[in-house]
Tab-separated table of C-alpha atoms in Angstrom:
chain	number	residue	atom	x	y	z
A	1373	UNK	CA	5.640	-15.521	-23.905
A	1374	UNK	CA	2.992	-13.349	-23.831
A	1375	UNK	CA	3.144	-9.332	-24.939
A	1376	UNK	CA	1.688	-7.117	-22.510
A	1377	UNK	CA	0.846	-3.647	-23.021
A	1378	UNK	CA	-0.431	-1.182	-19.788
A	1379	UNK	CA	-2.552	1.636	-21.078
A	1380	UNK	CA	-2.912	4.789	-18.562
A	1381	UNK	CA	-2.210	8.185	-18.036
A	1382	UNK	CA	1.138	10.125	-17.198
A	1383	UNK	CA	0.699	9.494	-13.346
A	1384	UNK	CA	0.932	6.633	-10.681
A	1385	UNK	CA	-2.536	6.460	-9.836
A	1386	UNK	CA	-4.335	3.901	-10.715
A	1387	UNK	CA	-1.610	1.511	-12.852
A	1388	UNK	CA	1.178	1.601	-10.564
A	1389	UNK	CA	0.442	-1.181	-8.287
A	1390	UNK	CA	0.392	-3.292	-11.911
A	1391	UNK	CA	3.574	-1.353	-12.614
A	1392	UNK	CA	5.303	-2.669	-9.632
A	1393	UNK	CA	4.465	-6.046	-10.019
A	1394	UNK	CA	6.165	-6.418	-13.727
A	1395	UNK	CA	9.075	-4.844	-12.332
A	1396	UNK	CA	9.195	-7.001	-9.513
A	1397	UNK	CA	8.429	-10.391	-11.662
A	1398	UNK	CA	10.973	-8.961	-14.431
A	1399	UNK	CA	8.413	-9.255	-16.718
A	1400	UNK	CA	8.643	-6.865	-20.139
A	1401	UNK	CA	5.794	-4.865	-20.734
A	1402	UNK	CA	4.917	-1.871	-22.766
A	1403	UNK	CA	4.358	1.034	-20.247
A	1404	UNK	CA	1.609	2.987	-22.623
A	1405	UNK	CA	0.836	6.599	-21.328
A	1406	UNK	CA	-1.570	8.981	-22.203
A	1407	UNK	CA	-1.852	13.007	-22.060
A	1408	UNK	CA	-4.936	13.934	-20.421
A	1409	UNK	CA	-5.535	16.777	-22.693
A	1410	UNK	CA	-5.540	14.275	-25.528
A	1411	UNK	CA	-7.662	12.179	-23.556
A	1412	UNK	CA	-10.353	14.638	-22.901
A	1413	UNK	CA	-10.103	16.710	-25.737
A	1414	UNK	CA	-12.914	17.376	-28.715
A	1415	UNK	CA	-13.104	14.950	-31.073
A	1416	UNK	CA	-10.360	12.303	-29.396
A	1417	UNK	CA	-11.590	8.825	-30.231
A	1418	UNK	CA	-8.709	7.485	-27.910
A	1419	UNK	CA	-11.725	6.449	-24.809
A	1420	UNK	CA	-13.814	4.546	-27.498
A	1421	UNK	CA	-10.642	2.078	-28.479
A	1422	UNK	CA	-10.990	0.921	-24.212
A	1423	UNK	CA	-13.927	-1.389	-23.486
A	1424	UNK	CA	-14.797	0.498	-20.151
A	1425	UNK	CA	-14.079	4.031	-22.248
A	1426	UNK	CA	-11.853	4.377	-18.988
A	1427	UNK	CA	-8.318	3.276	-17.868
A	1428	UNK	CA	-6.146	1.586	-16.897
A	1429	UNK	CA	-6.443	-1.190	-19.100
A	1430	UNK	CA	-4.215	-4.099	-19.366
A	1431	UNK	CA	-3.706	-5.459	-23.224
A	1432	UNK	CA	-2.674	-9.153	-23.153
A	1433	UNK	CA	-1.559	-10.483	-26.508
A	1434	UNK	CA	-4.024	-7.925	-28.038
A	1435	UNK	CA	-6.760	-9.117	-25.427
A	1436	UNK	CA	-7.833	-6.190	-23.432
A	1437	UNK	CA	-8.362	-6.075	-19.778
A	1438	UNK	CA	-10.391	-3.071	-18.225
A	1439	UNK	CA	-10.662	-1.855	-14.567
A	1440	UNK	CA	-7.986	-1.579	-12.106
A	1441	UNK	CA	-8.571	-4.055	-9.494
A	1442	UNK	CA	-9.378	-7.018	-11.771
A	1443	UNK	CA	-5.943	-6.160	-14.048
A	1444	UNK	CA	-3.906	-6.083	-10.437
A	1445	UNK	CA	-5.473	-9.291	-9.865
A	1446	UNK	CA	-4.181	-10.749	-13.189
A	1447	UNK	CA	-1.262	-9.506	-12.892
A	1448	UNK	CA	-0.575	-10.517	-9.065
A	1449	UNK	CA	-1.796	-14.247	-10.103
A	1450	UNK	CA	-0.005	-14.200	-12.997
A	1451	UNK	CA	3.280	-13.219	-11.107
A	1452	UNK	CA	3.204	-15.031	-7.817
A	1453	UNK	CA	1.603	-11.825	-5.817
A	1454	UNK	CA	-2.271	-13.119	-5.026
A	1455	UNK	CA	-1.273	-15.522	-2.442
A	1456	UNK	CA	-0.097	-19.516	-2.299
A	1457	UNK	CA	-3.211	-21.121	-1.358
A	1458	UNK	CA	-6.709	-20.900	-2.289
A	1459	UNK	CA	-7.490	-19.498	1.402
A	1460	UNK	CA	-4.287	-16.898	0.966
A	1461	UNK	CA	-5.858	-15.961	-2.898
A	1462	UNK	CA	-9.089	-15.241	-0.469
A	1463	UNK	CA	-7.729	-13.165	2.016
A	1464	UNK	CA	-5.504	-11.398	-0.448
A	1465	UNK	CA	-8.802	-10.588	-2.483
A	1466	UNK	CA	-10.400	-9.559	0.973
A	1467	UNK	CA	-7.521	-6.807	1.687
A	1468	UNK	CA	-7.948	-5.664	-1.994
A	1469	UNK	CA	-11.491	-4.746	-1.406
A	1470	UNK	CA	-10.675	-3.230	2.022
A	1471	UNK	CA	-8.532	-1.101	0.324
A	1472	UNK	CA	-11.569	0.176	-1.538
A	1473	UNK	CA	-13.289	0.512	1.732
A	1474	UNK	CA	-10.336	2.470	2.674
A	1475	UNK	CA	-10.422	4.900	-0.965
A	1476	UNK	CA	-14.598	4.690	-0.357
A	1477	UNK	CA	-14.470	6.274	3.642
A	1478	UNK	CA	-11.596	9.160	2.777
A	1479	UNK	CA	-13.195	9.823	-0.779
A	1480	UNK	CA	-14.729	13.249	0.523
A	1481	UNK	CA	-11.202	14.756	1.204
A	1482	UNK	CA	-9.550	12.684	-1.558
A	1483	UNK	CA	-11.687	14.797	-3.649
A	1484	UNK	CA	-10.457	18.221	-2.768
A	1485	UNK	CA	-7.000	17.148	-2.029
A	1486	UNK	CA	-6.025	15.631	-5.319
A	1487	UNK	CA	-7.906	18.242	-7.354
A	1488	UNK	CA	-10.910	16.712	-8.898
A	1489	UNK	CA	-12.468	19.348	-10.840
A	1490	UNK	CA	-16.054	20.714	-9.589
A	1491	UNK	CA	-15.732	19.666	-5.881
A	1492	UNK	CA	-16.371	21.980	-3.261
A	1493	UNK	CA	-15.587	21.862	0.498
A	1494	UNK	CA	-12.998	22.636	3.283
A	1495	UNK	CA	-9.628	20.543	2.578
A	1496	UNK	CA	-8.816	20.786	6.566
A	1497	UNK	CA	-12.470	19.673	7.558
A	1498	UNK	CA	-12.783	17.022	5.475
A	1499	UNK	CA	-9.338	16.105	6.851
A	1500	UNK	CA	-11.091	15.721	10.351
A	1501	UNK	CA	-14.304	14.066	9.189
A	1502	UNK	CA	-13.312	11.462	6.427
A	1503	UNK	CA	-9.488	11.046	6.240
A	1504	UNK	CA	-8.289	10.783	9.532
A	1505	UNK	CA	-11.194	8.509	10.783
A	1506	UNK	CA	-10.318	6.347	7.730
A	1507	UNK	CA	-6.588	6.566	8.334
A	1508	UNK	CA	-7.424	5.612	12.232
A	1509	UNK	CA	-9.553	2.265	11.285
A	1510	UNK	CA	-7.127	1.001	8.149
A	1511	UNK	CA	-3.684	1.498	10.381
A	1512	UNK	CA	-5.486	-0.926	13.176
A	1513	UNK	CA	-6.714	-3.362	10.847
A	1514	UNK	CA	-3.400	-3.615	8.712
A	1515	UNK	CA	-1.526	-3.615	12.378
A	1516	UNK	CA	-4.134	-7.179	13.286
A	1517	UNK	CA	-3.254	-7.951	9.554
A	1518	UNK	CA	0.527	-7.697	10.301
A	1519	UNK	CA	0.775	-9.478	13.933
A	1520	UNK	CA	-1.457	-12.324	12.521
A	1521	UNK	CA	0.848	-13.330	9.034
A	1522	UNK	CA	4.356	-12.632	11.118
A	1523	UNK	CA	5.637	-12.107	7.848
A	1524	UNK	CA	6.363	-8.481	7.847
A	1525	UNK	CA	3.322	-8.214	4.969
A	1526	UNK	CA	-0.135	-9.070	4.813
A	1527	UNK	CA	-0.150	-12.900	4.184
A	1528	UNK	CA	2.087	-15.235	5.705
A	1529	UNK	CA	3.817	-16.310	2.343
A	1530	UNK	CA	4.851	-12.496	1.999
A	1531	UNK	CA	4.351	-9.420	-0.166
A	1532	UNK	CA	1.005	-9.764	-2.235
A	1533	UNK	CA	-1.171	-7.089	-4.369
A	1534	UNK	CA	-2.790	-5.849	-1.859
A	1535	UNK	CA	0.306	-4.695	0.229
A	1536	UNK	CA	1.329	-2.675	-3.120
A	1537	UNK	CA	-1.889	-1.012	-2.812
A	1538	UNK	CA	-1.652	-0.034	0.386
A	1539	UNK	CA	1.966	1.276	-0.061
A	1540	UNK	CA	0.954	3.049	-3.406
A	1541	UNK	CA	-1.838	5.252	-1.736
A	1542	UNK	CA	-0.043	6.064	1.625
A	1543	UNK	CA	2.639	6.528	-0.666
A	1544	UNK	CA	0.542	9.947	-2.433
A	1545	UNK	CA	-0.733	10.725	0.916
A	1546	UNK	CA	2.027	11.436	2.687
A	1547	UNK	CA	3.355	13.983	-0.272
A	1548	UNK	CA	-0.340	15.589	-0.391
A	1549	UNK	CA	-0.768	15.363	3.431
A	1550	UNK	CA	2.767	15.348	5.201
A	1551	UNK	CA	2.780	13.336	8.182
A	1552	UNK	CA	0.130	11.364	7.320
A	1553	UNK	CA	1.376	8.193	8.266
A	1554	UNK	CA	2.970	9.837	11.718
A	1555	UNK	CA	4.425	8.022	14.272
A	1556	UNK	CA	1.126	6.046	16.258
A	1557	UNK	CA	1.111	2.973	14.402
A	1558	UNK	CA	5.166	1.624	14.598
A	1559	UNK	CA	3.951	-1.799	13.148
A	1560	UNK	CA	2.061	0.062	10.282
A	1561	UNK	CA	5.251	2.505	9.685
A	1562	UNK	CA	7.926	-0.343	9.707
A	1563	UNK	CA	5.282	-2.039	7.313
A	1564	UNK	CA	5.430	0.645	4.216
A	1565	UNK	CA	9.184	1.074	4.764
A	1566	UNK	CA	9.598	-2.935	4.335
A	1567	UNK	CA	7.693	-2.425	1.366
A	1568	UNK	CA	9.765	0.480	-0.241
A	1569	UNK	CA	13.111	-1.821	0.864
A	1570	UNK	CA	11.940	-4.937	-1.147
A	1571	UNK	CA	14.351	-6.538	-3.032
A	1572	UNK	CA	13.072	-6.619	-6.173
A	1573	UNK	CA	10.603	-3.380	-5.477
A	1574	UNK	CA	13.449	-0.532	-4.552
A	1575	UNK	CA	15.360	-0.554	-7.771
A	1576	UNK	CA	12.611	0.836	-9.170
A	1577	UNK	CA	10.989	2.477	-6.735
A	1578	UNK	CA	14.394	4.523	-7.094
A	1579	UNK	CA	14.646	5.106	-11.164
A	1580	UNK	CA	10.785	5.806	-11.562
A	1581	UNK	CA	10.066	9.925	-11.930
A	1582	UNK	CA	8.387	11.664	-8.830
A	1583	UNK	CA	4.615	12.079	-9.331
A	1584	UNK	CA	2.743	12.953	-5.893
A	1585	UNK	CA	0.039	10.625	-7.077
């Protein structure tokens, strides 16, 4: 069997989705977490051991695997969670990337909101111009998503990476925007709670420790 080690920081963020998916297959893997202060600090050689000098990055029997999407991806194919066809793999792939369309269209806001250092603007503007135009055009495309698959997730064979995604953000946004995900979208709502009551997601969702993002 193969050893995997997950290299990020203290935080959800960027691993998690990769997280969940190891819990959910019952895979072992060594959860690897960084201080940022290490990370960025004088002299750290830590970023230069990562082929990207970024994380996370997935190490697969010493192999290592940079940027999140593509180790979310491996993981999710490795697992069972990219899809059971090659035209489900597609569409999976094609939710994963409107997810970044998603990040991409609220990154303005995203910026001020989750404290990015050096970023100026008004957090309740930005609100009106970039997150909840995003939020508006993601919650009707999941909702066609949803009422196409009739599975309760995004592909008809059921929960995939991309759903994880989904769940992981809105997860942060609703802590660091409450009522973000509000009451206008039922389909969308019913959607992340399925999500948070999967079977073999929930135990632990449940044990993890709260980090807003």
């Amino acid at each position: 069997m193969a050893k995997y080690r997950l290299h990020y920081f203290d935080a959800r963020g960027y691993a998690e989705v990769s997280r969940d998916m190891f819990h959910m297959a019952g895979v072992e893997f060594e959860d690897v977490r960084y201080n940022l202060e290490d990370w960025i600090k004088e002299g750290s050689t830590t970023k230069e051991t990562m082929p990207f000098g970024q994380m996370p990055v997935l190490e697969v029997d010493g192999e290592m695997i940079p940027q999140s999407s593509a180790i979310a991806r491996f993981v999710a194919n490795q697992f069972g969670y990219a899809g059971k066809t090659a035209v489900e793999k597609g569409w999976a792939d094609a939710y994963a990337d409107l997810y970044k369309d998603f990040l991409n269209e609220m990154k303005p806001w995203a910026m001020i909101a989750f404290g990015y250092p050096g970023q100026a603007g008004d957090r309740d503007e930005l609100k009106k111009t970039s997150l909840d135009p995003a939020r508006e055009k993601y919650f009707r495309l999941l909702t066609k998503g949803l009422e196409k698959s009739k599975s309760g997730f995004l592909l008809a064979s059921g929960i995939s990476y991309p759903d994880l995604m989904f769940f992981e953000t809105t997860t942060s946004l609703n802590v660091l925007e409450p009522g973000f995900l509000g009451t206008d979208f039922p389909e969308v709502t019913a959607y992340f709670k399925r999500i948070g009551e999967h079977p073999k997601l929930k135990p632990y969702l449940e044990t993890r420790p709260f980090q807003p993002k």
